[in-house]
XYZ file of C-alpha atoms in Angstrom:
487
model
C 50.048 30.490 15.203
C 52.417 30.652 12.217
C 50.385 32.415 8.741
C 50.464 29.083 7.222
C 48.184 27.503 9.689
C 46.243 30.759 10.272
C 45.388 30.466 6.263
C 44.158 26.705 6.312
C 42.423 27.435 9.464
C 40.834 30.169 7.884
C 39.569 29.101 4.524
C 37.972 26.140 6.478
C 36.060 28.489 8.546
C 35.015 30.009 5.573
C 33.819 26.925 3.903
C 31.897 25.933 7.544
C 29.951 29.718 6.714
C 29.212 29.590 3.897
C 27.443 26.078 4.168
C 25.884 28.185 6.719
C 24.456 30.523 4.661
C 22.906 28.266 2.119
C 21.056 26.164 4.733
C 20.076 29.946 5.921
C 18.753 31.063 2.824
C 17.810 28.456 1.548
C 19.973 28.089 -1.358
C 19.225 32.041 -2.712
C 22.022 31.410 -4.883
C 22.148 35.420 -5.232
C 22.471 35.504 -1.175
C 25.102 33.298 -1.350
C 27.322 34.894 -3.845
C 26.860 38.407 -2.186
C 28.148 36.323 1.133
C 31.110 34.906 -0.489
C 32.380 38.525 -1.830
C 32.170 39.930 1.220
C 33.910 36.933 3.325
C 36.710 37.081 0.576
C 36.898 41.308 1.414
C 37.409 39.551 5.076
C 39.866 37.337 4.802
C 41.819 38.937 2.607
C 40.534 37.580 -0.893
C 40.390 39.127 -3.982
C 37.549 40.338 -4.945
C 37.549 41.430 -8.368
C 35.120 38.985 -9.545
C 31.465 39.410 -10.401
C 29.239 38.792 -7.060
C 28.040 35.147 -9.209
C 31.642 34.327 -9.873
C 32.789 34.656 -5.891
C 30.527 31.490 -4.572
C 32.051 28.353 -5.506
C 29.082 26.857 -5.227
C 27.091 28.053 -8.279
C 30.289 28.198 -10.044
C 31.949 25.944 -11.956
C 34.469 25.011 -14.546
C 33.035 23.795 -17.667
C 34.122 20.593 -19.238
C 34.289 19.636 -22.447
C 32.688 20.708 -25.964
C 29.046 20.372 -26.304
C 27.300 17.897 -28.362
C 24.599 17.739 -30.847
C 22.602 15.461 -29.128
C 20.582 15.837 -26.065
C 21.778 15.000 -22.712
C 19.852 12.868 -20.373
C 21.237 13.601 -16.850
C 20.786 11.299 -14.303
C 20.606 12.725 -10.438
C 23.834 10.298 -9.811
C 25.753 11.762 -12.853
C 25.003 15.614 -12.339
C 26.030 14.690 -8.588
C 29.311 12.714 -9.900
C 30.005 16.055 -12.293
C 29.729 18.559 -9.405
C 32.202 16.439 -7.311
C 34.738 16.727 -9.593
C 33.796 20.432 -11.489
C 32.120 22.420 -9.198
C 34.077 25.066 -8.268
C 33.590 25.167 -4.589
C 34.782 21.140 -4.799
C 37.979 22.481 -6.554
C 39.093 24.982 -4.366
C 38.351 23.241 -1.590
C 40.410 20.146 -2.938
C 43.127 22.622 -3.549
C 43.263 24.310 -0.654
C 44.003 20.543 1.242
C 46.802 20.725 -1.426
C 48.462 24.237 0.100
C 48.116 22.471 3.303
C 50.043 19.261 2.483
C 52.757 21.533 1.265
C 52.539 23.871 4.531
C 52.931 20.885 6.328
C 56.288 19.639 4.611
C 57.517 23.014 4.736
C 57.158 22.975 8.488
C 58.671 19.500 9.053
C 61.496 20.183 6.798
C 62.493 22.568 9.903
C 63.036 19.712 11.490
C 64.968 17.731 8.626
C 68.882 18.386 8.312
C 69.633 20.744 5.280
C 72.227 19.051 2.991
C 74.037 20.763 0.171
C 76.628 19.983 -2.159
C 78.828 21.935 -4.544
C 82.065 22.348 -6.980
C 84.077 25.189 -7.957
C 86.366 26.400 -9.912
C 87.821 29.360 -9.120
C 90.384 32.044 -11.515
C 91.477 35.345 -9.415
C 93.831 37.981 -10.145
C 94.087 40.879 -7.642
C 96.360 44.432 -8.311
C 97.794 45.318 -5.044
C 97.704 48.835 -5.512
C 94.273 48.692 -5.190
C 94.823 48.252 -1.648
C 97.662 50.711 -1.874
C 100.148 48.192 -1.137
C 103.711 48.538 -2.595
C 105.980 45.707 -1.478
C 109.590 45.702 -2.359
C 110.362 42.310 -4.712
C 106.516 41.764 -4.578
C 104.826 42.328 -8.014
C 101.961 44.717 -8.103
C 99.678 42.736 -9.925
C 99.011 38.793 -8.994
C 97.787 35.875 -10.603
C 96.482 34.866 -12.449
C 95.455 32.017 -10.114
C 93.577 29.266 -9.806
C 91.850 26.962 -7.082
C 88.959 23.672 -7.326
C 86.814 23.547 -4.688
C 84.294 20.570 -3.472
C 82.545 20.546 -0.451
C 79.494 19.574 1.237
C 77.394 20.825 4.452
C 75.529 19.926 6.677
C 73.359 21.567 9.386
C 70.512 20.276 11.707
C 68.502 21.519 14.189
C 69.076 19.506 17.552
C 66.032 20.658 19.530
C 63.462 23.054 19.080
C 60.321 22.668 20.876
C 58.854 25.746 19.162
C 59.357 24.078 15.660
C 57.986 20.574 16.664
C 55.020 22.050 17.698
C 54.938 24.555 14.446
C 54.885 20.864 12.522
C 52.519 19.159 14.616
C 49.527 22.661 14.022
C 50.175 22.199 10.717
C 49.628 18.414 10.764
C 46.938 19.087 12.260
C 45.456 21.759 10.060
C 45.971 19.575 7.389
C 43.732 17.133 8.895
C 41.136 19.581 9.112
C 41.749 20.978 5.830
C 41.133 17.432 4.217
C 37.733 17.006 6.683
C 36.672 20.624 5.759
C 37.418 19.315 1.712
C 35.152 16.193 2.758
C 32.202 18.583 4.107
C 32.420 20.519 0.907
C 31.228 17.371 -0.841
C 28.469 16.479 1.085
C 27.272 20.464 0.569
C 28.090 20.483 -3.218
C 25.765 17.008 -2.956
C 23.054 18.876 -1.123
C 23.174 21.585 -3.320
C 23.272 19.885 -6.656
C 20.231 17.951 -5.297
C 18.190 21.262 -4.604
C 18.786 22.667 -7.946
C 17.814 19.004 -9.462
C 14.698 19.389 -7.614
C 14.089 22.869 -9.029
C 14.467 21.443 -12.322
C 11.626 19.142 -12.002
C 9.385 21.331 -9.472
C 9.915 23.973 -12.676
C 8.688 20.943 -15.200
C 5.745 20.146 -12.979
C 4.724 24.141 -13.092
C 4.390 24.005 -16.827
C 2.774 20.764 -17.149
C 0.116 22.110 -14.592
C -0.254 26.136 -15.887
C -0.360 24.339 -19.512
C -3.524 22.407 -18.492
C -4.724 25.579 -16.727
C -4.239 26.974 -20.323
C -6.209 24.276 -21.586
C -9.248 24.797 -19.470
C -9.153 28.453 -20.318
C -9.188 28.350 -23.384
C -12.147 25.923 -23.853
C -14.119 27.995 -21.563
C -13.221 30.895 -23.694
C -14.409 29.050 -26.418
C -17.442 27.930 -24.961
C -18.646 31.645 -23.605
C -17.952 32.352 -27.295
C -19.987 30.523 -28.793
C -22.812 31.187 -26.193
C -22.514 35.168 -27.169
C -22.518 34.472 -30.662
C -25.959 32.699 -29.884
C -27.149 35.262 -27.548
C -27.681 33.308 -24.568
C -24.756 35.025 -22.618
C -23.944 38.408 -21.912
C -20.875 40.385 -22.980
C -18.689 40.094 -19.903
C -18.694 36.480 -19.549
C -16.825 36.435 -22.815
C -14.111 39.426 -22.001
C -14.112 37.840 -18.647
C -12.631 34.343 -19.951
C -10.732 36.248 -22.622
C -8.689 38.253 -19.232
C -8.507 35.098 -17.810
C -7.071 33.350 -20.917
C -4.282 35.585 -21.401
C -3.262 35.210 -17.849
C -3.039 32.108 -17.670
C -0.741 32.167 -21.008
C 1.166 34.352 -19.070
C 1.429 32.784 -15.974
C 2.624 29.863 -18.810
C 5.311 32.248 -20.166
C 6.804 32.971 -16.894
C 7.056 29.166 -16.015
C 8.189 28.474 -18.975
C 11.021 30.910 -18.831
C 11.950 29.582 -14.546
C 12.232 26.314 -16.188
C 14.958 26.828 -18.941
C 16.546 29.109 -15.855
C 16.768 26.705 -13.757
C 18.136 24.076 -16.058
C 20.710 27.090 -16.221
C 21.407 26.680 -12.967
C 22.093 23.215 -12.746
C 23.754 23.193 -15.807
C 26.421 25.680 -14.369
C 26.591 24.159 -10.906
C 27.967 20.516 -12.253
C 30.070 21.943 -14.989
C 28.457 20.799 -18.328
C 29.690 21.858 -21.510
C 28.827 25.766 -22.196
C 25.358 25.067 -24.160
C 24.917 21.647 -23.635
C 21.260 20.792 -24.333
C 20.202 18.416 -21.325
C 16.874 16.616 -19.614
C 16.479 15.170 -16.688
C 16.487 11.389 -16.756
C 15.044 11.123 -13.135
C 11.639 12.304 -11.980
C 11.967 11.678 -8.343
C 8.671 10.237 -7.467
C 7.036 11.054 -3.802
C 8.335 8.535 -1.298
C 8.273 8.605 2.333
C 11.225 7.088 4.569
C 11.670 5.716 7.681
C 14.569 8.329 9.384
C 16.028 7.152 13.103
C 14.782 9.339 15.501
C 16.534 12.594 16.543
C 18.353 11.575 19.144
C 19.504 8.751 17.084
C 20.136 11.011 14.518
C 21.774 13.707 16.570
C 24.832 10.717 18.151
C 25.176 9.405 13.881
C 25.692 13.311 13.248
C 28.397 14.038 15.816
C 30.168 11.502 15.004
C 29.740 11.506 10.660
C 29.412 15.338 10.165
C 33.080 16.247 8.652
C 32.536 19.929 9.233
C 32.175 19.158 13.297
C 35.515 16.680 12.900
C 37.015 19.985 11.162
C 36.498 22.392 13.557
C 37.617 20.029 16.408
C 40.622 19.490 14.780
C 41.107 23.056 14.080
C 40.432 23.718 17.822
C 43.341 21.050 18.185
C 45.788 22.979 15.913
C 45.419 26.422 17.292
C 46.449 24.937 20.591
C 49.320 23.641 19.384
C 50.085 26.561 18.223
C 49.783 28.122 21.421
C 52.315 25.406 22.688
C 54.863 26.656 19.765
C 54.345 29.870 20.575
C 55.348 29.414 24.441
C 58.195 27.079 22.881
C 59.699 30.348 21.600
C 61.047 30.611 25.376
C 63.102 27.471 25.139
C 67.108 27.407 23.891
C 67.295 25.781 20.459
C 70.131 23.441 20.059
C 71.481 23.445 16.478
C 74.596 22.001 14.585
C 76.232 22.736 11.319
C 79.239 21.744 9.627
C 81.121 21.116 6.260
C 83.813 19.435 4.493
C 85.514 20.296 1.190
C 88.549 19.624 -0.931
C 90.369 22.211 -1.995
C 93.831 22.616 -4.081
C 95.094 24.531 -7.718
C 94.000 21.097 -9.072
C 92.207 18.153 -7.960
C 95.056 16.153 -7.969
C 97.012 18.559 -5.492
C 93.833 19.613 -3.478
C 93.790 18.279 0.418
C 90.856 17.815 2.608
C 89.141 20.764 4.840
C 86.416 20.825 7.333
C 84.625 23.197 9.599
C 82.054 21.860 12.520
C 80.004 24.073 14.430
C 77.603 23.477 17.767
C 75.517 25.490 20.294
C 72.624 26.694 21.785
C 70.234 30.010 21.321
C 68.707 30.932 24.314
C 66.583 34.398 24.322
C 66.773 36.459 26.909
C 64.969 39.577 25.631
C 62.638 39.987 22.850
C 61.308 42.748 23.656
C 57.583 41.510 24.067
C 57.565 39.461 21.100
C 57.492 36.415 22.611
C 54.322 37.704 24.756
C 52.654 39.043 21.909
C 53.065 35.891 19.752
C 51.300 34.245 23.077
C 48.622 36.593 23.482
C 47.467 35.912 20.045
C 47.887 32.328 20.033
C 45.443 32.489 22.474
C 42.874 34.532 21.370
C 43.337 32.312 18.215
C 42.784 29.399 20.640
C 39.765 30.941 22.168
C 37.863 31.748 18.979
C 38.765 28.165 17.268
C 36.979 26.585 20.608
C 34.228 29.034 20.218
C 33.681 28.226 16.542
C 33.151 24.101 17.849
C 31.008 24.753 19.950
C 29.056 26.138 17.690
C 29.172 24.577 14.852
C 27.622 21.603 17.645
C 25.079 23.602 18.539
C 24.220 23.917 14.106
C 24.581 20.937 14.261
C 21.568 19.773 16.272
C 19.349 22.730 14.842
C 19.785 20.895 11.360
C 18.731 17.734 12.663
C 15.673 19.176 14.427
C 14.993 21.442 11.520
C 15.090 19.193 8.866
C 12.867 16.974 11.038
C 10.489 19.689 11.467
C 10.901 20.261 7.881
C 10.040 16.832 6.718
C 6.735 16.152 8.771
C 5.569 19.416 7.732
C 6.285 18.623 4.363
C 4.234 15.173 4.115
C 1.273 16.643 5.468
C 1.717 19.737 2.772
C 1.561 17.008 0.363
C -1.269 15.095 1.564
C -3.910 18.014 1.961
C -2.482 19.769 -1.654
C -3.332 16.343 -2.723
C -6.863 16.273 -1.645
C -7.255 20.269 -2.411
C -6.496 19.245 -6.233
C -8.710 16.631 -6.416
C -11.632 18.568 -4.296
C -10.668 21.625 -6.874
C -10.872 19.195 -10.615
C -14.260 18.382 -9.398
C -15.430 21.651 -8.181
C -13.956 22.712 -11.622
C -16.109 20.337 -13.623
C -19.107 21.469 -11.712
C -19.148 24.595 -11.843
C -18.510 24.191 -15.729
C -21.393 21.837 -15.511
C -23.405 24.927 -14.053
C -21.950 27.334 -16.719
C -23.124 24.790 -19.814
C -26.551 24.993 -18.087
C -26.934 28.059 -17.690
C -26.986 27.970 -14.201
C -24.395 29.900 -13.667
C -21.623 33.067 -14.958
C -18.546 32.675 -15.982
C -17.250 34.227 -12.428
C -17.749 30.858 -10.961
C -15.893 29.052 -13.039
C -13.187 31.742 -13.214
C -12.627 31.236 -9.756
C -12.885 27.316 -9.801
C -9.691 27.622 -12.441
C -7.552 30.265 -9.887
C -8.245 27.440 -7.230
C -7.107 24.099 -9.233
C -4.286 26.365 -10.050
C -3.557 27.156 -6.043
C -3.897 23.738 -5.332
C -1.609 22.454 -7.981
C 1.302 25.023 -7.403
C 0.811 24.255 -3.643
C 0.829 20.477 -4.522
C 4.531 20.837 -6.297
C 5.513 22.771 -3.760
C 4.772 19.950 -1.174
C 6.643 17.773 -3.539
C 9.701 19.552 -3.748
C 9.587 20.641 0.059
C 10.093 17.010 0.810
C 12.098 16.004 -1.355
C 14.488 18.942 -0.189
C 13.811 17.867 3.589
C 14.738 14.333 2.824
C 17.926 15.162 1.509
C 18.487 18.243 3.852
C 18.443 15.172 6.433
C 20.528 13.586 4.593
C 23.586 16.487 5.193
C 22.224 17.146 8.592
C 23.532 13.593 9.388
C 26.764 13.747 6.976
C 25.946 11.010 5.096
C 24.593 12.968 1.393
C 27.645 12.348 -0.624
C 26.891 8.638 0.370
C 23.514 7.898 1.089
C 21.771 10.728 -1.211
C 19.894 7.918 -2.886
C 18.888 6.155 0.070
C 16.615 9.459 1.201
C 16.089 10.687 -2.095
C 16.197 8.261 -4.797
C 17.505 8.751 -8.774
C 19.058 6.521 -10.362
């Protein structure tokens, strides 16, 4: 396989990893960007850039100057920025670029080479340079002068080796432009997630702020009952602890919210400190998905990164082909005609014409070498198919698994925060009457506060599943809204 093709081949397979990885880690955007440095270190990539900086994916290139007034992003518009800034999108777009060009490089071995020229020419030579001392001849001549105009011609007759050199990198470019299409669908999927964090982050503060709420008025309360003398001591340092960790707990969600805007912000490219909200809230909805075997045929055929590799597969083969070519005689032709003369007007025609065949007879092994590789190449390209097949169907089943798992997460957080507000209210019921300490209600706050982080989490878990489905299948660059809504 010629380097050209071995490079598109290659940066495909890397983009095919490292969609890997973030279904893996579930978009641990750290994770990620450690990955990407060291698959650069393997392939033969710089890497001088930060760990952040190396996956394309979080990165991207800022557009624009920011404005004064605040930003509200829609899901569709930070999903229509990413497509066209994120960095991973660029790249990738490029990279289908070097392809298109590797491909015209390799066809133009099949082209004829034309070139045309004029000259003029002024000589004088000294004889004696050459030691040459002719009687009656002058020792110096010229000076002289000759035009020249001529044009040539040469073509390559046959060369089964090159025609299958062009027809890899046809190929590759195919898969280049598929592995370009999977890109967006992962850019899409990824976009989504961090939109989702944005608005799982929101929910956090809105919920610790009421926890904040309720903690304070039963610091208040136990207060006031001290200050009468109809509560101990502790039940007023024990709401003041509680108090400040909740305020805390506010602080800390507070701060993952304006990081994950961060995030977002810098995976779709906004302006550097572009002040932004989120125009969609995503509400909880349930779909109707085809089943997974359904889903599993819609995926093999719609999943761009399968199409890829397949065509990869394809192009390494043909390569294989080329490099067995190398065995066959290659018929060329060249030729050339020019007008010559110490003027134009005095000049007469010339022409040279050239045929014949190559044939090699000993390369000293490497023509076998060339072969051995090309199949190796061959062998790991089919390998890499195959498994990206079998990924294939664990994302379907997964995000299945994922989904169902998800809706009953959000049904039973549901019930947990209702069954925790009213155990809440009782309990400060019980505290009012004296019934009870503060201990009880303590603990009846640290449960509505379980119940509503595991309640967002549900949320979010969905939501992610839905559109996680939505890439299993290939179809979240199109049909993002249909599973996941936004305007």
């Amino acid at each position: 396989m010629t380097r050209s093709v071995q490079s598109v081949l290659t940066r495909s397979r890397l983009c095919a990893a490292m969609l890997a990885m973030v279904i893996s880690v579930g978009f641990d955007f750290p994770a990620m960007a450690q990955y990407s440095a060291g698959m650069g270190a393997a392939v033969g990539y710089p890497t001088s850039r930060s760990a952040s900086e190396g996956s394309g994916l979080t990165g991207s290139v800022p557009s624009g100057a920011p404005t004064n007034e605040l930003l509200h992003l829609a899901l569709r518009d930070a999903i229509t920025r990413a497509l066209r800034y994120n960095l991973a999108t660029i790249e990738t777009g490029e990279n289908a670029r070097i392809a298109r060009g590797q491909r015209l490089l390799a066809l133009s071995k099949l082209l004829p080479q034309v070139s045309a020229g004029v000259s003029e020419h002024v000589e004088q030579t000294n004889l004696a340079t050459f030691g040459l001392k002719l009687p009656g001849v002058p020792t110096v001549i010229g000076p002289y002068s000759y035009s020249s105009v001529d044009a040539n011609l040469s073509q390559t007759l046959f060369s089964f080796e090159s025609i299958q050199r062009f027809r890899a990198a046809r190929t590759a470019e195919q898969a280049a432009q598929l592995t370009y299409n999977d890109v967006l669908d992962v850019v899409t999927l990824a976009v989504g997630n961090a939109y989702l964090q944005v608005i799982a982050a929101d929910s956090r503060i809105e919920a610790q702020d009421a926890q904040v709420r309720n903690a304070k008025a039963l610091y208040d309360q136990a207060r006031d009952e001290v200050e009468a003398g109809t509560a101990p001591r502790i039940d007023l340092t024990r709401t003041e602890v509680q108090l400040h960790t909740e305020e805390y707990n506010l602080s800390v969600s507070r701060n993952n919210f304006a990081i994950a805007k961060l995030d977002l912000s810098r995976a779709i490219g906004l302006p550097l400190g572009q002040e932004f909200d989120l125009a969609d809230q995503l509400p909880y909805s349930d779909i109707n998905p085809p089943s997974v075997d359904d889903a599993l045929k819609l995926a093999y055929r719609s999943r761009s990164d399968l199409r890829a590799a397949l065509n990869s597969e394809k192009a390494a083969g043909q390569a294989l082909s080329a490099a067995k070519g190398e065995r066959f005689p290659v018929i060329a032709a060249n030729g050339g005609y020019g007008d010559t003369g110490s003027t134009f007007g005095q000049s007469h025609g010339d022409f040279a014409f050239q045929a014949g065949a190559n044939i090699p007879i000993f390369t000293g092994g490497r023509i076998k070498g060339d072969i051995t590789q090309a199949e190796a190449q061959l062998r790991q390209r089919r390998a890499e198919a195959e498994n990206i097949r079998g990924r294939i169907d664990y994302d379907i089943r997964t995000a299945f698994l994922n989904m169902i798992a998800a809706k009953e997460q959000v049904e039973v957080a549901k019930q947990n925060v209702s069954l925790a507000n009213e155990s809440l209210a009782r309990s400060k019921d019980r505290f009012a009457s004296g019934v009870t300490d503060t201990v009880e209600v303590v603990q009846a706050e640290q449960a509505l506060a379980s119940a509503n982080d595991q309640y967002i989490t549900g949320l979010y878990n969905h939501s992610l599943a839905k559109l996680s489905l939505a890439r299993a299948l290939g179809v979240a660059r199109t049909n993002y809204e249909q599973y996941l809504g936004g305007k």
